[in-house]
PDB file of C-alpha atoms in Angstrom:
ATOM      1  CA  GLY P   1      -3.736   5.391 -15.786  1.00 74.00           C
ATOM      2  CA  GLN P   2      -5.598   4.880 -11.452  1.00 85.00           C
ATOM      3  CA  ASN P   3      -5.811   7.249  -8.952  1.00 91.00           C
ATOM      4  CA  ILE P   4      -7.276   7.475  -5.713  1.00 96.00           C
ATOM      5  CA  ASP P   5      -6.475  10.951  -4.177  1.00 97.00           C
ATOM      6  CA  GLN P   6      -8.034  11.858  -0.406  1.00 98.00           C
ATOM      7  CA  PRO P   7      -6.335  14.591   1.976  1.00 98.00           C
ATOM      8  CA  THR P   8      -2.849  13.647   4.058  1.00 97.00           C
ATOM      9  CA  GLU P   9      -3.811  14.933   7.450  1.00 98.00           C
ATOM     10  CA  MET P  10      -7.255  16.716   8.787  1.00 98.00           C
ATOM     11  CA  THR P  11      -7.801  17.503  11.799  1.00 98.00           C
ATOM     12  CA  ALA P  12     -10.730  17.969  14.240  1.00 98.00           C
ATOM     13  CA  THR P  13     -12.568  18.616  17.840  1.00 97.00           C
ATOM     14  CA  GLU P  14     -13.755  16.327  19.871  1.00 97.00           C
ATOM     15  CA  GLY P  15     -17.763  16.154  19.819  1.00 97.00           C
ATOM     16  CA  ALA P  16     -16.637  17.675  16.329  1.00 98.00           C
ATOM     17  CA  ILE P  17     -18.151  16.270  13.017  1.00 98.00           C
ATOM     18  CA  VAL P  18     -15.487  15.799  10.094  1.00 98.00           C
ATOM     19  CA  GLN P  19     -16.016  15.063   6.417  1.00 98.00           C
ATOM     20  CA  ILE P  20     -13.259  13.309   5.047  1.00 98.00           C
ATOM     21  CA  ASN P  21     -13.350  13.540   0.824  1.00 98.00           C
ATOM     22  CA  CYS P  22     -12.130  10.914  -2.066  1.00 98.00           C
ATOM     23  CA  THR P  23     -11.619  11.441  -5.704  1.00 98.00           C
ATOM     24  CA  TYR P  24     -11.477   7.993  -7.935  1.00 97.00           C
ATOM     25  CA  GLN P  25     -10.347   7.382 -10.902  1.00 94.00           C
ATOM     26  CA  THR P  26      -9.846   4.149 -11.889  1.00 91.00           C
ATOM     27  CA  SER P  27     -10.317   1.751 -14.791  1.00 87.00           C
ATOM     28  CA  GLY P  28     -13.964  -0.062 -14.116  1.00 91.00           C
ATOM     29  CA  PHE P  29     -15.886   0.266 -10.655  1.00 94.00           C
ATOM     30  CA  ASN P  30     -16.791  -2.763  -8.580  1.00 94.00           C
ATOM     31  CA  GLY P  31     -18.010  -0.624  -5.558  1.00 95.00           C
ATOM     32  CA  LEU P  32     -16.040   1.543  -2.628  1.00 97.00           C
ATOM     33  CA  PHE P  33     -14.699   0.851   0.319  1.00 97.00           C
ATOM     34  CA  TRP P  34     -13.786   2.148   3.480  1.00 98.00           C
ATOM     35  CA  TYR P  35     -11.392   0.724   6.116  1.00 98.00           C
ATOM     36  CA  GLN P  36      -9.910   2.730   9.360  1.00 98.00           C
ATOM     37  CA  GLN P  37      -6.256   1.879  10.781  1.00 98.00           C
ATOM     38  CA  HIS P  38      -5.012   3.166  14.085  1.00 97.00           C
ATOM     39  CA  ALA P  39      -1.477   3.224  13.781  1.00 95.00           C
ATOM     40  CA  GLY P  40       1.113   0.583  14.002  1.00 95.00           C
ATOM     41  CA  GLU P  41      -2.223  -1.955  13.695  1.00 97.00           C
ATOM     42  CA  ALA P  42      -4.190  -3.685  10.354  1.00 97.00           C
ATOM     43  CA  PRO P  43      -6.689  -2.246   8.733  1.00 98.00           C
ATOM     44  CA  THR P  44     -10.231  -2.567   9.164  1.00 97.00           C
ATOM     45  CA  PHE P  45     -13.683  -2.233   6.909  1.00 97.00           C
ATOM     46  CA  LEU P  46     -15.569   0.591   7.813  1.00 97.00           C
ATOM     47  CA  SER P  47     -18.535   0.727   5.076  1.00 96.00           C
ATOM     48  CA  TYR P  48     -19.012  -0.275   1.237  1.00 96.00           C
ATOM     49  CA  ASN P  49     -20.937   1.813  -1.466  1.00 97.00           C
ATOM     50  CA  VAL P  50     -21.762   0.640  -5.311  1.00 96.00           C
ATOM     51  CA  LEU P  51     -25.108   2.503  -5.727  1.00 96.00           C
ATOM     52  CA  ASP P  52     -24.968   5.959  -5.255  1.00 97.00           C
ATOM     53  CA  GLY P  53     -26.124   7.686  -2.032  1.00 97.00           C
ATOM     54  CA  LEU P  54     -25.645   7.345   1.336  1.00 97.00           C
ATOM     55  CA  GLU P  55     -24.984   4.533   3.468  1.00 94.00           C
ATOM     56  CA  GLU P  56     -25.338   5.579   7.428  1.00 95.00           C
ATOM     57  CA  LYS P  57     -24.357   3.082  10.037  1.00 92.00           C
ATOM     58  CA  GLY P  58     -24.063   4.602  13.286  1.00 95.00           C
ATOM     59  CA  ARG P  59     -21.514   7.813  14.014  1.00 97.00           C
ATOM     60  CA  PHE P  60     -20.496   6.885  10.462  1.00 97.00           C
ATOM     61  CA  SER P  61     -21.587   8.003   7.025  1.00 97.00           C
ATOM     62  CA  SER P  62     -20.497   7.166   4.160  1.00 98.00           C
ATOM     63  CA  PHE P  63     -21.589   8.372   0.351  1.00 98.00           C
ATOM     64  CA  LEU P  64     -21.207   8.191  -3.326  1.00 98.00           C
ATOM     65  CA  SER P  65     -21.187   9.850  -5.970  1.00 98.00           C
ATOM     66  CA  ARG P  66     -19.760   7.528  -9.429  1.00 97.00           C
ATOM     67  CA  SER P  67     -20.617  10.399 -11.914  1.00 96.00           C
ATOM     68  CA  LYS P  68     -18.714  12.727  -9.835  1.00 96.00           C
ATOM     69  CA  GLY P  69     -15.798   9.332  -9.142  1.00 97.00           C
ATOM     70  CA  TYR P  70     -16.306  11.587  -5.545  1.00 97.00           C
ATOM     71  CA  SER P  71     -17.245   9.721  -1.445  1.00 98.00           C
ATOM     72  CA  TYR P  72     -16.993  10.630   1.515  1.00 98.00           C
ATOM     73  CA  LEU P  73     -16.912   9.438   5.151  1.00 98.00           C
ATOM     74  CA  LEU P  74     -18.836  11.843   7.362  1.00 98.00           C
ATOM     75  CA  LEU P  75     -17.822  10.383  11.196  1.00 98.00           C
ATOM     76  CA  LYS P  76     -20.264  12.231  13.532  1.00 98.00           C
ATOM     77  CA  GLU P  77     -19.692  13.272  17.439  1.00 98.00           C
ATOM     78  CA  LEU P  78     -16.332  12.539  16.995  1.00 98.00           C
ATOM     79  CA  GLN P  79     -14.694  10.651  19.855  1.00 98.00           C
ATOM     80  CA  MET P  80     -11.017  10.667  20.623  1.00 97.00           C
ATOM     81  CA  LYS P  81     -10.696   6.884  19.496  1.00 97.00           C
ATOM     82  CA  ASP P  82     -11.269   7.556  16.238  1.00 98.00           C
ATOM     83  CA  SER P  83      -7.862   8.929  16.063  1.00 98.00           C
ATOM     84  CA  ALA P  84      -6.444   6.634  13.464  1.00 98.00           C
ATOM     85  CA  SER P  85      -6.141   6.741   9.526  1.00 98.00           C
ATOM     86  CA  TYR P  86      -9.109   6.517   7.039  1.00 98.00           C
ATOM     87  CA  LEU P  87      -8.320   4.023   3.660  1.00 98.00           C
ATOM     88  CA  CYS P  88     -10.106   4.978   0.167  1.00 98.00           C
ATOM     89  CA  ALA P  89      -9.769   1.776  -1.874  1.00 97.00           C
ATOM     90  CA  VAL P  90     -12.171   1.384  -5.274  1.00 96.00           C
ATOM     91  CA  MET P  91     -12.469  -1.979  -6.791  1.00 94.00           C
ATOM     92  CA  ASP P  92     -11.591  -2.150 -10.035  1.00 92.00           C
ATOM     93  CA  SER P  93     -12.712  -4.745 -13.448  1.00 90.00           C
ATOM     94  CA  ASN P  94     -10.300  -7.461 -12.137  1.00 89.00           C
ATOM     95  CA  TYR P  95     -12.168  -7.359  -9.060  1.00 91.00           C
ATOM     96  CA  GLN P  96      -8.752  -5.764  -7.129  1.00 92.00           C
ATOM     97  CA  LEU P  97      -8.723  -2.422  -4.669  1.00 95.00           C
ATOM     98  CA  ILE P  98      -7.068   0.451  -5.726  1.00 95.00           C
ATOM     99  CA  TRP P  99      -6.053   2.402  -2.896  1.00 97.00           C
ATOM    100  CA  GLY P 100      -5.331   5.663  -1.551  1.00 96.00           C
ATOM    101  CA  ALA P 101      -2.573   7.135   0.712  1.00 96.00           C
ATOM    102  CA  GLY P 102      -4.576   8.110   3.483  1.00 97.00           C
ATOM    103  CA  THR P 103      -6.117  10.251   5.597  1.00 98.00           C
ATOM    104  CA  LYS P 104      -4.367  10.848   9.060  1.00 98.00           C
ATOM    105  CA  LEU P 105      -6.933  12.060  11.443  1.00 98.00           C
ATOM    106  CA  ILE P 106      -6.444  14.152  14.753  1.00 98.00           C
ATOM    107  CA  ILE P 107      -8.863  14.696  16.889  1.00 98.00           C
ATOM    108  CA  LYS P 108      -7.931  17.354  19.855  1.00 96.00           C
ATOM    109  CA  PRO P 109     -10.169  18.109  23.018  1.00 94.00           C
TER     110      PRO P 109
ATOM    111  CA  ILE C   1     -11.426 -17.774  16.035  1.00 56.00           C
ATOM    112  CA  ALA C   2      -8.280 -16.063  14.899  1.00 71.00           C
ATOM    113  CA  GLY C   3      -9.204 -15.071  12.340  1.00 93.00           C
ATOM    114  CA  ILE C   4      -5.831 -14.443  10.199  1.00 97.00           C
ATOM    115  CA  THR C   5      -2.921 -14.670  11.377  1.00 97.00           C
ATOM    116  CA  GLN C   6       0.883 -13.624  10.600  1.00 98.00           C
ATOM    117  CA  ALA C   7       4.088 -14.648  11.463  1.00 97.00           C
ATOM    118  CA  PRO C   8       6.791 -13.012  12.627  1.00 98.00           C
ATOM    119  CA  THR C   9       5.385  -9.848  13.633  1.00 98.00           C
ATOM    120  CA  SER C  10       8.593  -8.592  12.966  1.00 98.00           C
ATOM    121  CA  GLN C  11      11.596  -9.352  11.210  1.00 97.00           C
ATOM    122  CA  ILE C  12      15.151  -7.738  10.625  1.00 97.00           C
ATOM    123  CA  LEU C  13      16.893  -8.805   7.487  1.00 96.00           C
ATOM    124  CA  ALA C  14      20.638  -8.850   5.979  1.00 98.00           C
ATOM    125  CA  ALA C  15      20.043  -8.103   2.025  1.00 98.00           C
ATOM    126  CA  GLY C  16      20.796 -11.308   0.110  1.00 97.00           C
ATOM    127  CA  ARG C  17      18.328 -13.235   2.394  1.00 97.00           C
ATOM    128  CA  ARG C  18      15.429 -15.980   1.452  1.00 98.00           C
ATOM    129  CA  MET C  19      12.668 -14.742   3.761  1.00 97.00           C
ATOM    130  CA  THR C  20       9.309 -16.610   3.549  1.00 98.00           C
ATOM    131  CA  LEU C  21       6.409 -14.366   5.449  1.00 98.00           C
ATOM    132  CA  ARG C  22       3.345 -16.962   6.629  1.00 98.00           C
ATOM    133  CA  CYS C  23      -0.233 -15.915   6.836  1.00 98.00           C
ATOM    134  CA  THR C  24      -3.122 -18.612   7.887  1.00 98.00           C
ATOM    135  CA  GLN C  25      -7.118 -18.247   7.936  1.00 97.00           C
ATOM    136  CA  ASP C  26      -9.099 -19.950   9.267  1.00 96.00           C
ATOM    137  CA  MET C  27     -12.483 -18.874   7.873  1.00 95.00           C
ATOM    138  CA  ARG C  28     -12.404 -20.592   5.005  1.00 95.00           C
ATOM    139  CA  HIS C  29     -11.708 -17.318   2.329  1.00 96.00           C
ATOM    140  CA  ASN C  30     -11.200 -18.719  -1.028  1.00 96.00           C
ATOM    141  CA  ALA C  31      -9.601 -15.431  -1.481  1.00 97.00           C
ATOM    142  CA  MET C  32      -5.807 -14.550  -0.313  1.00 98.00           C
ATOM    143  CA  TYR C  33      -3.972 -11.402  -0.768  1.00 98.00           C
ATOM    144  CA  TRP C  34      -0.874  -9.925  -0.111  1.00 98.00           C
ATOM    145  CA  TYR C  35      -0.195  -5.749  -0.023  1.00 98.00           C
ATOM    146  CA  ARG C  36       4.031  -4.385   1.394  1.00 98.00           C
ATOM    147  CA  GLN C  37       2.056  -0.657   2.646  1.00 98.00           C
ATOM    148  CA  ASP C  38       4.897   2.182   2.871  1.00 97.00           C
ATOM    149  CA  LEU C  39       4.783   6.041   4.389  1.00 91.00           C
ATOM    150  CA  GLY C  40       2.803   7.872   2.595  1.00 88.00           C
ATOM    151  CA  LEU C  41       1.749   4.974  -0.025  1.00 91.00           C
ATOM    152  CA  GLY C  42      -1.519   2.760  -0.872  1.00 88.00           C
ATOM    153  CA  LEU C  43      -1.501  -0.622   0.618  1.00 96.00           C
ATOM    154  CA  ARG C  44      -0.134  -1.995  -3.154  1.00 97.00           C
ATOM    155  CA  LEU C  45      -0.989  -5.229  -3.772  1.00 97.00           C
ATOM    156  CA  ILE C  46       1.758  -7.914  -4.823  1.00 98.00           C
ATOM    157  CA  HIS C  47      -0.128 -10.847  -5.505  1.00 98.00           C
ATOM    158  CA  TYR C  48      -3.436 -12.444  -5.471  1.00 97.00           C
ATOM    159  CA  SER C  49      -4.997 -16.011  -5.241  1.00 97.00           C
ATOM    160  CA  ASN C  50      -8.608 -16.915  -5.697  1.00 95.00           C
ATOM    161  CA  THR C  51      -8.869 -20.204  -4.560  1.00 96.00           C
ATOM    162  CA  ALA C  52      -6.326 -22.555  -3.710  1.00 96.00           C
ATOM    163  CA  GLY C  53      -3.531 -23.778  -6.250  1.00 96.00           C
ATOM    164  CA  THR C  54      -4.172 -20.353  -8.292  1.00 96.00           C
ATOM    165  CA  THR C  55      -2.135 -17.655  -8.436  1.00 97.00           C
ATOM    166  CA  GLY C  56      -1.603 -13.527  -9.846  1.00 96.00           C
ATOM    167  CA  LYS C  57       0.377 -10.820  -9.921  1.00 97.00           C
ATOM    168  CA  GLY C  58      -0.605  -7.818  -7.866  1.00 96.00           C
ATOM    169  CA  GLU C  59       0.949  -4.524  -8.684  1.00 94.00           C
ATOM    170  CA  VAL C  60       4.202  -4.247  -7.653  1.00 97.00           C
ATOM    171  CA  PRO C  61       5.444  -8.364  -7.968  1.00 98.00           C
ATOM    172  CA  ASP C  62       8.899  -8.276  -8.480  1.00 97.00           C
ATOM    173  CA  GLY C  63      11.184  -9.946  -5.896  1.00 97.00           C
ATOM    174  CA  TYR C  64       7.919 -11.866  -4.605  1.00 98.00           C
ATOM    175  CA  SER C  65       6.695 -14.955  -5.255  1.00 98.00           C
ATOM    176  CA  VAL C  66       3.563 -16.569  -3.513  1.00 98.00           C
ATOM    177  CA  SER C  67       1.781 -19.878  -3.431  1.00 97.00           C
ATOM    178  CA  ARG C  68      -1.567 -22.054  -2.220  1.00 97.00           C
ATOM    179  CA  ALA C  69      -1.605 -25.601  -1.689  1.00 97.00           C
ATOM    180  CA  ASN C  70      -4.408 -24.816   0.756  1.00 97.00           C
ATOM    181  CA  THR C  71      -7.308 -23.287   1.320  1.00 97.00           C
ATOM    182  CA  ASP C  72      -5.773 -21.983   4.737  1.00 97.00           C
ATOM    183  CA  ASP C  73      -1.816 -20.796   3.968  1.00 98.00           C
ATOM    184  CA  PHE C  74      -0.293 -18.010   1.789  1.00 98.00           C
ATOM    185  CA  PRO C  75       2.821 -17.895   2.605  1.00 98.00           C
ATOM    186  CA  LEU C  76       4.888 -15.260   0.554  1.00 98.00           C
ATOM    187  CA  THR C  77       9.041 -15.252   0.112  1.00 98.00           C
ATOM    188  CA  LEU C  78      11.129 -12.979  -0.472  1.00 98.00           C
ATOM    189  CA  ALA C  79      14.275 -14.916  -2.612  1.00 95.00           C
ATOM    190  CA  SER C  80      17.367 -12.234  -2.072  1.00 97.00           C
ATOM    191  CA  ALA C  81      15.979  -9.858   0.343  1.00 97.00           C
ATOM    192  CA  VAL C  82      17.272  -5.946  -1.297  1.00 98.00           C
ATOM    193  CA  PRO C  83      16.772  -2.708   1.170  1.00 98.00           C
ATOM    194  CA  SER C  84      13.671  -1.157  -1.254  1.00 97.00           C
ATOM    195  CA  GLN C  85      11.817  -4.455   0.721  1.00 98.00           C
ATOM    196  CA  THR C  86      12.033  -2.647   3.596  1.00 98.00           C
ATOM    197  CA  SER C  87       8.030  -2.297   4.855  1.00 98.00           C
ATOM    198  CA  VAL C  88       5.079  -3.278   6.080  1.00 98.00           C
ATOM    199  CA  TYR C  89       3.653  -6.222   5.075  1.00 98.00           C
ATOM    200  CA  PHE C  90      -0.192  -7.140   5.124  1.00 98.00           C
ATOM    201  CA  CYS C  91      -2.013 -10.553   4.382  1.00 98.00           C
ATOM    202  CA  ALA C  92      -5.884 -10.140   3.653  1.00 98.00           C
ATOM    203  CA  SER C  93      -8.480 -12.855   2.932  1.00 97.00           C
ATOM    204  CA  SER C  94     -12.280 -12.672   1.337  1.00 96.00           C
ATOM    205  CA  ASP C  95     -14.792 -14.579   1.220  1.00 94.00           C
ATOM    206  CA  SER C  96     -14.862 -15.248  -3.031  1.00 88.00           C
ATOM    207  CA  GLY C  97     -12.944 -12.195  -4.855  1.00 85.00           C
ATOM    208  CA  GLY C  98     -15.590 -11.150  -6.543  1.00 87.00           C
ATOM    209  CA  PRO C  99     -17.341  -7.574  -6.360  1.00 86.00           C
ATOM    210  CA  GLY C 100     -17.902  -6.039  -3.498  1.00 86.00           C
ATOM    211  CA  ASP C 101     -16.345  -8.707  -1.540  1.00 91.00           C
ATOM    212  CA  THR C 102     -15.055  -7.759   1.542  1.00 94.00           C
ATOM    213  CA  GLN C 103     -10.736  -8.166   2.735  1.00 96.00           C
ATOM    214  CA  TYR C 104      -9.713  -8.399   5.957  1.00 97.00           C
ATOM    215  CA  PHE C 105      -6.328  -8.195   7.206  1.00 98.00           C
ATOM    216  CA  GLY C 106      -4.254 -10.105   9.528  1.00 98.00           C
ATOM    217  CA  PRO C 107      -1.996  -7.987  11.748  1.00 97.00           C
ATOM    218  CA  GLY C 108       0.914  -7.329   9.128  1.00 98.00           C
ATOM    219  CA  THR C 109       4.966  -8.068   9.859  1.00 98.00           C
ATOM    220  CA  ARG C 110       7.727  -4.571  10.075  1.00 98.00           C
ATOM    221  CA  LEU C 111      10.219  -6.272   7.678  1.00 98.00           C
ATOM    222  CA  THR C 112      13.637  -4.085   7.761  1.00 98.00           C
ATOM    223  CA  VAL C 113      16.204  -5.031   5.394  1.00 98.00           C
ATOM    224  CA  LEU C 114      19.766  -4.219   5.463  1.00 97.00           C
TER     225      LEU C 114
END
């Protein structure tokens, strides 16, 4: 079966760095996406990785290792507005997204 | 540019009633999707459409139907609602539905079936 695993909840301090991990087992792989979802709102696109390595975009970076079925999202210089859920999704061989349950990130002052 | 709009924002529905959730996009995207989001679960695909005139079943299609008469609109119909269909429903669209295509989401419809 297809499976995406990520921690349910994480807590971090304002100004710090946090790494959110995602492991996956899917039928085929056409890239991995990270989305941010604030409570009561729609998911919004953060990053896309299809090749191994690190993609950096401002305070956010995303890493992929296809051989390990592993990705992480790295958030630097945390701000209170980063409190949200972070969703990991893998595009399978049918070009459909398989979603993890999301990681709720709580930022404390 | 509005992007994707959904209506209604929220709805309370009696079991057994028929309900259509509306979704419209103005980005001229070819592919559109309907997901449901339940607490503790990832987004689950209900139905999708890769282009106007075609539709396909996702992971959880039972009890739902869709149509895609034109590029912009992708309504989702619950023929006879049941309490297990209580959920938040998101419509999304993407340019082509192909590899690496980013999906963009509407604001969601919160549906309660009593």
